Amino acid sequence: MPNRTAVHPELYSPDLADNPSLNGGKCRACGYVFFPPQRYGCESCGAPPEKLEAVQLAGRGTLHSYATVHLYMGKDIEAPFTIGLIVLDDGPAISSTLTNRTDEGLAIGDRMKSVLVAASTDQEGNETVELRFAKAGAGK
Amino acid sequence: MKKNLRDMRPVYVVGIGLHRYQRLSETPYVTLGLTAVRQALADAALEWRSVESAYTGTVLIGMAASRPMLRYLGATGIPMAQVENASASGSTAFRQACIDVASGLTDVSLAVGVDKPGPFAMAPGKARMRDLAGSRLVPFTHFALLAQEYMTRYGVSAQQIGMVAVKNNRNGANNPYAQRQKARTLEEVMAGPAISGSLTRLQCCPIGEGAAAVIVASDDAIAQLGIDRNRAVRVIASVTKTEQIYRGAKNFDAELTRETVEQAYREAGIGPGDLDLMELHDAFTIEELLYVEAMGLCAPGKAAGAIAAGEFDIGGRCAVSASGGLLAMGHPIGPTGAGQIAEITRQLRGEAGVRQQPNAKTGLAHMVGVGAVCVAHILRKGA
Ligand SMILES: [Zn+2]
């Protein structure tokens, strides 16, 4: 059976293709919720790493802004692609690649959800997946 | 008790010098820097041996840049240090020189910025923090996101934002030190190539090489060294702050600028209505709109209208980036913040020629650096 691996396994789990949760963090001292996860200390109140706990953040939020990138030097994706700034329902604002290649059909205020998309597949059918955000269907 | 700059000895800019900002060339950084420093010394009518400390703002040219450059002015044994604060390196070097003079540690200090484009390593990437967008989210896309949000919120068009580049290129066309010295029409600005979101190439600043130098001095030095007091420009506020936690998608670039410049106004005892000109961090067109609003020059969402009405032109109520700004004068990184001080000083002296803002008495310099740091200085005509 082919494997499925995540580009950023520390940020999300590759197990669930539709609407995976994100690996976030929360400060037990002040309640600050953050993403990406880290073990350095609380950015908000300065509490030490022992006060930080892992929390799962729902992969749902609202589109705050978007931009289609036309110029890109990296090799991991081909331009154009679109980056969204999403305010998660759990609080943090995050930037993510969107499933839309261009900004057509996007509007600020759109409801968004996380999905895993295949970034590459090797000869044995092993898949590398990455988390992107897509417009959530109406009513979801 | 805590003091701000104004509670200490008065500090004056007495000399300015520049090497033109330009595309990468064979010119050694030493030549770039010495050109600016020698010009600043000549401008102040000072000998190098009168300078008692030196700060070199630089990001890209490597470790220990100061002495291999400044030794050719004559080895005088003074303290020297390199200052790195991303795009705000030159601004921070200037602040350090001001602090030396204000505190009485020196009577005459130098801030010089010098850089050449080259390979660089970003420390934040070494913090071993990964995020979803990673290298796909570079500064121009960060600002494209802010532009899209701004357009949607206030009903402003991409062309209205592009007008910032038209204005600043028009100013840069009259600046012999600018990297881009060509006036551009809105059609040229919007024509592309497209970079990210609504931002086109001419809405992004060029990164080149260059140098800028500023000499600051005390009252004592002005008297003892025979410096022309009529051309001295006083530094009435120096503030630097770093980003705090802003919840949700709050625009942290604008918030940091608001906090920093508010404190600078307080320390200087002025308000936004007192500014005759400012040089701000316009690495991307949208920044000018965001920052003039954050600095209180107009209400939120009104900056595009104010630009269209000529309020921020030379001759308008507050000339914004009369030098051409980062968009046209260019952004060699290390020198940029020091170059802003040079432009404001030239303007407050009434020596800016065709770029002169009439009756300029008070000016502000504003830079933002990765990290995120913000530095603001307020200068006033007359000693
Ligand atoms: Zn905390």
Coordinates of C-alpha atoms and ligand atoms in Angstrom, one line a residue:
Chain A
M1 CA 0.0 0.0 0.0
P2 CA 1.4 3.4 -1.0
N3 CA 2.4 5.8 1.7
R4 CA 1.2 9.3 2.2
T5 CA 3.6 11.8 3.8
A6 CA 3.0 15.5 4.7
V7 CA 5.4 18.2 3.5
H8 CA 5.1 19.7 7.0
P9 CA 4.2 16.9 9.4
E10 CA 4.9 19.1 12.4
L11 CA 2.1 21.5 11.3
Y12 CA -0.7 19.0 10.5
S13 CA -1.4 15.3 10.2
P14 CA -1.6 13.6 6.7
D15 CA -4.3 11.1 7.9
L16 CA -7.3 13.1 7.0
A17 CA -7.6 14.5 3.5
D18 CA -10.7 16.7 4.0
N19 CA -10.5 19.5 6.5
P20 CA -7.6 18.4 8.7
S21 CA -6.9 20.2 11.9
L22 CA -3.7 22.2 12.5
N23 CA -1.1 21.6 15.2
G24 CA -1.3 24.8 17.2
G25 CA -0.3 25.7 20.7
K26 CA -1.9 27.4 23.8
C27 CA -0.4 29.1 26.8
R28 CA -1.9 27.8 30.0
A29 CA -0.8 31.0 31.8
C30 CA -2.6 33.5 29.7
G31 CA -4.7 31.5 27.2
Y32 CA -2.9 32.8 24.1
V33 CA -3.6 30.5 21.2
F34 CA -1.0 30.4 18.4
F35 CA 0.2 28.8 15.2
P36 CA 2.7 27.5 14.1
P37 CA 3.5 25.4 17.2
Q38 CA 6.7 26.2 19.1
R39 CA 8.4 25.3 22.4
Y40 CA 10.3 28.5 23.1
G41 CA 8.0 30.4 25.3
C42 CA 4.7 32.4 25.2
E43 CA 4.9 35.4 22.9
S44 CA 2.1 37.1 24.7
C45 CA 3.0 36.8 28.5
G46 CA 6.5 35.3 28.4
A47 CA 5.6 32.0 30.2
P48 CA 8.2 29.3 29.8
P49 CA 7.8 26.3 27.6
E50 CA 6.4 24.1 30.4
K51 CA 3.3 26.3 30.3
L52 CA 2.7 25.7 26.6
E53 CA 0.5 22.9 25.5
A54 CA -0.3 21.4 22.1
V55 CA -3.8 22.1 20.8
Q56 CA -5.6 21.1 17.6
L57 CA -6.9 24.1 15.7
A58 CA -9.9 23.5 13.5
G59 CA -9.0 24.0 9.9
R60 CA -11.7 26.5 9.4
G61 CA -11.7 30.2 9.2
T62 CA -12.5 33.4 7.2
L63 CA -10.6 34.8 4.3
H64 CA -9.1 38.1 5.4
S65 CA -7.1 38.8 2.2
Y66 CA -5.6 37.1 -0.8
A67 CA -2.9 37.7 -3.5
T68 CA -2.0 35.8 -6.6
V69 CA 1.8 35.5 -6.9
H70 CA 3.1 35.9 -10.4
L71 CA 6.8 35.9 -9.7
Y72 CA 8.2 33.0 -7.8
M73 CA 11.8 31.7 -7.7
G74 CA 11.2 28.6 -5.7
K75 CA 10.8 25.1 -7.2
D76 CA 8.1 23.6 -4.9
I77 CA 5.2 25.2 -6.8
E78 CA 4.8 27.0 -10.1
A79 CA 3.5 30.5 -10.4
P80 CA 0.8 31.7 -10.6
F81 CA -0.5 30.5 -7.3
T82 CA -2.6 32.3 -4.6
I83 CA -1.8 33.0 -1.0
G84 CA -4.6 33.6 1.4
L85 CA -4.5 35.3 4.8
I86 CA -7.1 33.4 6.9
V87 CA -8.3 34.2 10.4
L88 CA -8.9 30.8 12.0
D89 CA -12.1 30.3 14.0
D90 CA -9.7 29.5 16.9
G91 CA -8.1 32.9 16.8
P92 CA -4.7 33.0 15.0
A93 CA -4.3 34.5 11.6
I94 CA -2.3 32.3 9.2
S95 CA -1.1 32.5 5.6
S96 CA -1.6 29.5 3.4
T97 CA -1.5 28.5 -0.2
L98 CA -5.0 28.3 -1.6
T99 CA -6.3 25.6 -3.9
N100 CA -7.4 28.3 -6.3
R101 CA -4.5 29.0 -8.7
T102 CA -5.7 32.6 -9.3
D103 CA -8.0 34.8 -7.2
E104 CA -11.0 34.3 -9.5
G105 CA -14.1 33.7 -7.5
L106 CA -12.5 34.6 -4.2
A107 CA -13.8 37.3 -2.0
I108 CA -12.7 38.7 1.4
G109 CA -15.1 37.2 4.0
D110 CA -15.3 33.8 2.3
R111 CA -15.5 30.9 4.6
M112 CA -12.5 28.7 4.2
K113 CA -11.5 25.2 5.2
S114 CA -8.3 23.1 5.1
V115 CA -7.7 20.3 2.6
L116 CA -4.8 18.1 1.8
V117 CA -3.7 18.2 -1.8
A118 CA -1.1 16.0 -3.5
A119 CA 2.1 18.0 -4.1
S120 CA 3.9 15.1 -5.8
T121 CA 3.6 11.3 -6.4
D122 CA 6.5 9.0 -6.9
Q123 CA 6.7 5.8 -9.1
E124 CA 5.4 3.5 -6.4
G125 CA 2.4 5.7 -5.9
N126 CA 3.7 7.3 -2.7
E127 CA 2.1 10.6 -2.3
T128 CA 3.5 13.8 -0.7
V129 CA 0.6 16.0 0.5
E130 CA 0.5 19.6 1.6
L131 CA -2.2 21.5 3.4
R132 CA -3.9 24.3 1.6
F133 CA -7.1 26.2 2.1
A134 CA -10.2 26.1 -0.1
K135 CA -13.5 27.9 -0.1
A136 CA -15.9 26.0 2.1
G137 CA -19.1 25.0 0.4
A138 CA -22.2 27.0 1.2
G139 CA -23.9 25.9 4.4
K140 CA -20.9 24.2 5.8
Chain B
M1 CA 14.6 59.0 35.8
K2 CA 14.0 58.0 32.2
K3 CA 14.8 60.7 29.6
N4 CA 14.1 61.1 25.9
L5 CA 16.3 62.7 23.4
R6 CA 15.0 66.2 24.0
D7 CA 15.8 66.0 27.7
M8 CA 19.5 65.5 26.9
R9 CA 22.0 67.7 25.2
P10 CA 20.7 69.1 21.8
V11 CA 21.9 67.1 18.8
Y12 CA 22.3 68.7 15.3
V13 CA 22.8 67.2 11.9
V14 CA 25.8 69.3 10.6
G15 CA 26.9 67.3 7.5
I16 CA 25.3 65.0 4.9
G17 CA 26.7 63.1 2.0
L18 CA 25.6 60.4 -0.5
H19 CA 26.9 58.1 -3.1
R20 CA 24.2 57.6 -5.8
Y21 CA 22.0 54.6 -5.3
Q22 CA 22.5 52.4 -8.3
R23 CA 22.5 48.8 -9.7
L24 CA 25.2 46.5 -8.5
S25 CA 28.6 47.5 -10.1
E26 CA 32.3 46.7 -9.7
T27 CA 32.7 49.7 -7.3
P28 CA 34.0 48.5 -4.0
Y29 CA 31.9 49.3 -0.9
V30 CA 34.9 51.3 0.4
T31 CA 34.6 53.7 -2.5
L32 CA 30.8 54.0 -2.0
G33 CA 31.2 54.7 1.7
L34 CA 34.2 57.0 1.5
T35 CA 32.4 59.1 -1.2
A36 CA 29.5 59.7 1.2
V37 CA 31.6 60.3 4.3
R38 CA 34.0 62.7 2.5
Q39 CA 31.0 64.6 1.1
A40 CA 29.5 64.8 4.6
L41 CA 32.8 66.1 6.1
A42 CA 33.1 68.7 3.4
D43 CA 29.4 69.7 3.9
A44 CA 30.1 70.2 7.6
A45 CA 33.5 71.8 6.9
L46 CA 35.0 69.3 9.4
E47 CA 38.2 67.3 9.5
W48 CA 37.9 63.5 10.0
R49 CA 39.9 63.8 13.2
S50 CA 37.0 65.8 14.7
V51 CA 34.8 62.7 14.5
E52 CA 34.7 60.8 17.8
S53 CA 32.6 57.7 17.0
A54 CA 31.3 56.0 13.9
Y55 CA 28.4 53.6 13.3
T56 CA 28.1 51.8 10.0
G57 CA 24.6 50.6 9.0
T58 CA 25.0 47.6 6.8
V59 CA 23.3 44.3 6.2
L60 CA 24.8 42.6 3.2
I61 CA 28.5 43.3 2.9
G62 CA 29.7 41.1 5.8
M63 CA 31.4 41.2 9.2
A64 CA 33.6 44.1 10.4
A65 CA 32.9 46.6 7.6
S66 CA 33.7 49.9 9.3
R67 CA 37.5 50.1 9.7
P68 CA 38.5 48.7 6.3
M69 CA 36.5 51.6 4.9
L70 CA 37.1 54.4 7.4
R71 CA 40.9 53.7 7.9
Y72 CA 41.5 55.6 4.6
L73 CA 40.4 58.8 6.2
G74 CA 43.3 58.5 8.6
A75 CA 43.5 56.1 11.6
T76 CA 42.3 58.1 14.6
G77 CA 41.5 55.2 17.0
I78 CA 37.9 56.1 17.5
P79 CA 35.2 53.6 18.5
M80 CA 33.4 52.0 15.5
A81 CA 30.6 49.5 15.3
Q82 CA 28.5 47.9 12.6
V83 CA 24.7 48.3 13.0
E84 CA 22.3 45.8 11.6
N85 CA 18.6 46.2 11.9
A86 CA 17.4 45.0 8.5
S87 CA 15.9 47.8 6.4
A88 CA 16.2 50.1 9.4
S89 CA 20.0 49.7 9.8
G90 CA 20.9 53.2 8.6
S91 CA 18.2 54.7 10.8
T92 CA 19.5 52.8 13.8
A93 CA 23.1 53.8 13.1
F94 CA 21.9 57.4 13.0
R95 CA 20.1 56.9 16.3
Q96 CA 23.2 55.5 17.9
A97 CA 25.3 58.5 16.7
C98 CA 22.6 60.9 18.1
I99 CA 22.7 59.0 21.5
D100 CA 26.5 59.4 21.7
V101 CA 26.3 63.2 21.2
A102 CA 23.1 63.7 23.3
S103 CA 24.6 61.8 26.3
G104 CA 27.8 63.8 26.1
L105 CA 30.0 60.7 25.2
T106 CA 31.0 62.5 22.1
D107 CA 30.7 66.0 20.5
V108 CA 30.8 64.8 16.9
S109 CA 29.6 61.4 15.6
L110 CA 29.1 59.7 12.3
A111 CA 26.4 57.5 11.0
V112 CA 27.2 56.0 7.6
G113 CA 25.1 53.4 5.7
V114 CA 26.7 51.4 2.9
D115 CA 25.7 48.2 1.1
K116 CA 26.0 46.2 -2.0
P117 CA 23.5 43.5 -3.1
G118 CA 24.7 40.0 -2.4
P119 CA 24.0 36.7 -0.8
F120 CA 22.5 36.9 2.6
A121 CA 21.2 34.7 5.4
M122 CA 18.1 35.6 7.4
A123 CA 18.2 34.8 11.1
P124 CA 14.4 34.4 11.5
G125 CA 14.6 31.4 9.2
K126 CA 17.2 29.8 11.6
A127 CA 14.7 30.0 14.5
R128 CA 13.5 26.6 13.2
M129 CA 9.9 27.8 12.9
R130 CA 8.0 26.5 9.9
D131 CA 4.7 27.8 8.7
L132 CA 2.4 26.8 6.0
A133 CA 3.2 29.4 3.4
G134 CA 7.0 29.3 4.0
S135 CA 9.1 30.8 1.2
R136 CA 6.0 31.3 -0.9
L137 CA 5.2 34.4 1.3
V138 CA 7.9 37.0 0.6
P139 CA 7.6 40.7 1.4
F140 CA 6.0 41.7 -1.9
T141 CA 3.2 39.1 -1.3
H142 CA 2.8 40.2 2.3
F143 CA 2.2 43.8 1.0
A144 CA 0.0 42.5 -1.8
L145 CA -2.3 40.9 0.8
L146 CA -2.4 44.3 2.6
A147 CA -3.2 46.0 -0.6
Q148 CA -6.1 43.7 -1.5
E149 CA -7.6 44.1 2.0
Y150 CA -7.2 47.9 1.8
M151 CA -8.9 48.1 -1.6
T152 CA -11.8 46.0 -0.5
R153 CA -12.3 47.8 2.8
Y154 CA -12.2 51.3 1.4
G155 CA -13.3 50.8 -2.2
V156 CA -9.9 52.0 -3.5
S157 CA -8.7 50.8 -6.9
A158 CA -5.3 49.3 -7.9
Q159 CA -4.7 52.4 -10.0
Q160 CA -5.2 54.7 -7.0
I161 CA -2.5 52.8 -5.2
G162 CA -0.3 52.9 -8.2
M163 CA -0.4 56.7 -8.1
V164 CA 2.1 56.5 -5.2
A165 CA 4.7 55.2 -7.6
V166 CA 3.8 58.0 -10.1
K167 CA 4.3 60.7 -7.5
N168 CA 7.5 59.2 -6.1
N169 CA 9.1 58.5 -9.5
R170 CA 8.3 62.1 -10.4
N171 CA 10.2 63.2 -7.3
G172 CA 13.1 60.8 -8.0
A173 CA 13.5 62.1 -11.5
N174 CA 14.8 65.3 -9.9
N175 CA 17.2 63.5 -7.5
P176 CA 20.7 63.0 -8.8
Y177 CA 21.3 60.3 -6.1
A178 CA 18.2 58.2 -7.0
Q179 CA 18.5 54.8 -8.6
R180 CA 15.3 55.4 -10.7
Q181 CA 15.5 58.9 -12.2
K182 CA 12.6 58.7 -14.7
A183 CA 9.1 60.1 -14.4
R184 CA 6.5 57.4 -15.0
T185 CA 2.9 57.6 -16.1
L186 CA 0.2 55.6 -14.4
E187 CA -0.1 53.4 -17.5
E188 CA 3.6 52.6 -17.2
V189 CA 3.3 51.8 -13.5
M190 CA 0.3 49.5 -14.0
A191 CA 1.6 47.9 -17.2
G192 CA 3.6 45.3 -15.3
P193 CA 5.3 43.0 -15.1
A194 CA 2.9 41.8 -12.5
I195 CA 4.6 40.7 -9.3
S196 CA 2.0 39.7 -6.7
G197 CA -1.6 40.7 -6.4
S198 CA -2.1 44.2 -7.7
L199 CA 1.6 45.1 -7.3
T200 CA 3.6 45.6 -10.4
R201 CA 7.4 45.9 -10.8
L202 CA 7.3 49.7 -10.5
Q203 CA 5.3 49.5 -7.3
C204 CA 8.2 47.6 -5.7
C205 CA 11.4 49.3 -4.7
P206 CA 14.7 48.5 -6.4
I207 CA 17.5 47.0 -4.3
G208 CA 20.8 48.4 -5.3
E209 CA 24.2 49.6 -3.9
G210 CA 25.0 53.0 -2.5
A211 CA 26.0 54.9 0.6
A212 CA 24.7 57.7 2.8
A213 CA 26.5 59.6 5.6
V214 CA 25.3 61.9 8.3
I215 CA 27.4 63.8 10.9
V216 CA 25.8 64.9 14.1
A217 CA 27.3 67.4 16.6
S218 CA 26.7 69.1 19.9
D219 CA 26.3 72.8 20.6
D220 CA 29.8 72.8 21.9
A221 CA 31.2 71.3 18.8
I222 CA 29.3 73.8 16.6
A223 CA 30.9 76.7 18.6
Q224 CA 34.4 75.3 18.9
L225 CA 34.8 73.8 15.4
G226 CA 33.3 76.8 13.6
I227 CA 30.4 74.8 12.1
D228 CA 27.8 77.0 10.3
R229 CA 25.0 77.2 12.8
N230 CA 22.6 78.4 10.1
R231 CA 22.8 75.1 8.3
A232 CA 22.5 72.9 11.4
V233 CA 19.3 70.9 11.8
R234 CA 18.1 69.8 15.2
V235 CA 17.0 66.2 16.0
I236 CA 14.0 66.7 18.2
A237 CA 12.9 63.0 18.5
S238 CA 14.4 59.6 18.1
V239 CA 12.1 56.6 18.8
T240 CA 12.4 52.9 18.0
K241 CA 9.9 50.2 18.9
T242 CA 9.3 46.6 18.0
E243 CA 6.1 44.8 17.1
Q244 CA 3.7 43.7 19.9
I245 CA 1.0 41.0 19.8
Y246 CA -1.8 42.2 17.6
R247 CA -4.8 39.8 17.7
G248 CA -6.4 38.3 14.7
A249 CA -5.5 39.8 11.3
K250 CA -4.8 43.3 12.7
N251 CA -2.4 45.1 10.4
F252 CA 0.7 45.0 12.5
D253 CA 2.8 47.1 10.0
A254 CA 0.4 50.0 10.4
E255 CA 0.0 49.5 14.2
L256 CA 3.7 49.5 14.8
T257 CA 4.1 52.7 12.8
R258 CA 1.2 54.3 14.7
E259 CA 2.7 53.5 18.1
T260 CA 6.3 54.5 17.1
V261 CA 5.3 57.8 15.4
E262 CA 2.9 58.7 18.2
Q263 CA 5.7 58.5 20.7
A264 CA 7.9 60.5 18.4
Y265 CA 5.3 63.3 18.2
R266 CA 5.0 63.3 22.0
E267 CA 8.7 63.6 22.5
A268 CA 9.0 66.3 19.9
G269 CA 5.9 68.1 21.2
I270 CA 4.3 68.3 17.8
G271 CA 1.4 66.7 15.9
P272 CA 1.0 65.4 12.3
G273 CA -0.2 68.9 11.2
D274 CA 3.2 70.3 12.0
L275 CA 5.0 68.2 9.5
D276 CA 6.1 69.9 6.3
L277 CA 7.7 66.8 4.8
M278 CA 8.4 63.1 5.6
E279 CA 10.4 60.3 4.2
L280 CA 8.7 57.0 4.8
H281 CA 9.2 53.3 4.2
D282 CA 7.6 52.9 0.8
A283 CA 9.2 49.7 -0.3
F284 CA 5.8 48.9 -1.9
T285 CA 3.2 51.5 -2.9
I286 CA 0.5 50.3 -0.5
E287 CA 2.8 51.1 2.4
E288 CA 2.6 54.9 1.8
L289 CA -1.2 54.8 2.1
L290 CA -1.1 52.7 5.2
Y291 CA 1.5 54.7 7.0
V292 CA 0.3 58.3 6.3
E293 CA -3.0 57.2 7.8
A294 CA -1.3 55.5 10.7
M295 CA 0.7 58.7 11.3
G296 CA -2.4 60.8 11.4
L297 CA -1.9 62.7 8.2
C298 CA -5.4 61.8 7.0
A299 CA -8.3 59.6 8.1
P300 CA -8.3 55.9 7.4
G301 CA -9.1 55.2 3.8
K302 CA -8.5 58.8 2.7
A303 CA -4.9 58.6 1.7
A304 CA -5.5 57.8 -2.0
G305 CA -7.8 60.8 -2.3
A306 CA -5.2 63.0 -0.6
I307 CA -2.5 61.8 -3.0
A308 CA -4.8 62.5 -6.0
A309 CA -5.5 66.0 -4.6
G310 CA -1.7 66.7 -4.4
E311 CA -1.6 67.0 -0.7
F312 CA 1.6 64.9 -0.5
D313 CA 3.3 66.4 -3.5
I314 CA 6.2 68.8 -3.2
G315 CA 4.3 72.0 -2.6
G316 CA 1.5 70.2 -0.9
R317 CA 0.7 70.3 2.8
C318 CA 3.2 67.6 3.6
A319 CA 5.6 66.5 0.9
V320 CA 5.9 62.7 1.2
S321 CA 9.2 61.2 -0.1
A322 CA 10.4 64.2 -1.9
S323 CA 13.6 62.2 -2.5
G324 CA 11.6 59.7 -4.5
G325 CA 11.4 57.4 -1.5
L326 CA 12.4 53.8 -1.6
L327 CA 10.3 53.3 -4.7
A328 CA 12.5 55.7 -6.8
M329 CA 15.5 56.8 -4.8
G330 CA 16.0 53.1 -4.1
H331 CA 16.6 50.8 -1.2
P332 CA 20.2 49.7 -0.8
I333 CA 19.2 48.6 2.7
G334 CA 22.1 49.8 4.9
P335 CA 22.1 53.3 3.6
T336 CA 18.4 53.9 3.2
G337 CA 17.6 55.3 6.6
A338 CA 20.6 57.5 6.6
G339 CA 19.7 58.8 3.2
Q340 CA 16.3 59.8 4.5
I341 CA 18.0 62.0 7.1
A342 CA 20.2 63.5 4.4
E343 CA 17.1 64.4 2.3
I344 CA 15.2 65.9 5.2
T345 CA 18.3 67.9 6.3
R346 CA 18.7 69.3 2.8
Q347 CA 15.1 70.3 2.7
L348 CA 15.1 71.9 6.1
R349 CA 18.2 73.9 5.1
G350 CA 16.3 75.1 1.9
E351 CA 19.0 73.5 -0.3
A352 CA 16.9 70.9 -2.1
G353 CA 16.7 72.8 -5.4
V354 CA 13.9 71.7 -7.7
R355 CA 12.7 69.2 -5.1
Q356 CA 12.4 71.9 -2.4
Q357 CA 9.3 71.8 -0.2
P358 CA 8.6 75.5 0.3
N359 CA 9.1 76.8 3.9
A360 CA 10.0 73.4 5.3
K361 CA 10.6 73.6 9.0
T362 CA 9.8 70.2 10.4
G363 CA 10.4 66.7 8.9
L364 CA 10.0 63.1 9.9
A365 CA 12.0 60.0 8.8
H366 CA 10.4 56.6 9.2
M367 CA 11.7 53.1 8.5
V368 CA 10.5 49.6 9.1
G369 CA 12.7 46.6 9.4
V370 CA 12.0 42.9 9.3
G371 CA 11.6 41.6 12.7
A372 CA 9.6 43.9 13.1
V373 CA 11.2 47.1 14.1
C374 CA 10.2 50.7 13.4
V375 CA 12.4 53.8 13.7
A376 CA 11.2 57.4 13.6
H377 CA 13.2 60.6 13.8
I378 CA 11.9 64.2 13.8
L379 CA 14.1 67.0 12.6
R380 CA 13.6 70.7 12.9
K381 CA 15.1 73.7 11.1
G382 CA 17.4 75.9 13.0
A383 CA 19.8 75.6 16.0
Ligands
ZN1 ZN 1.0 33.3 27.8

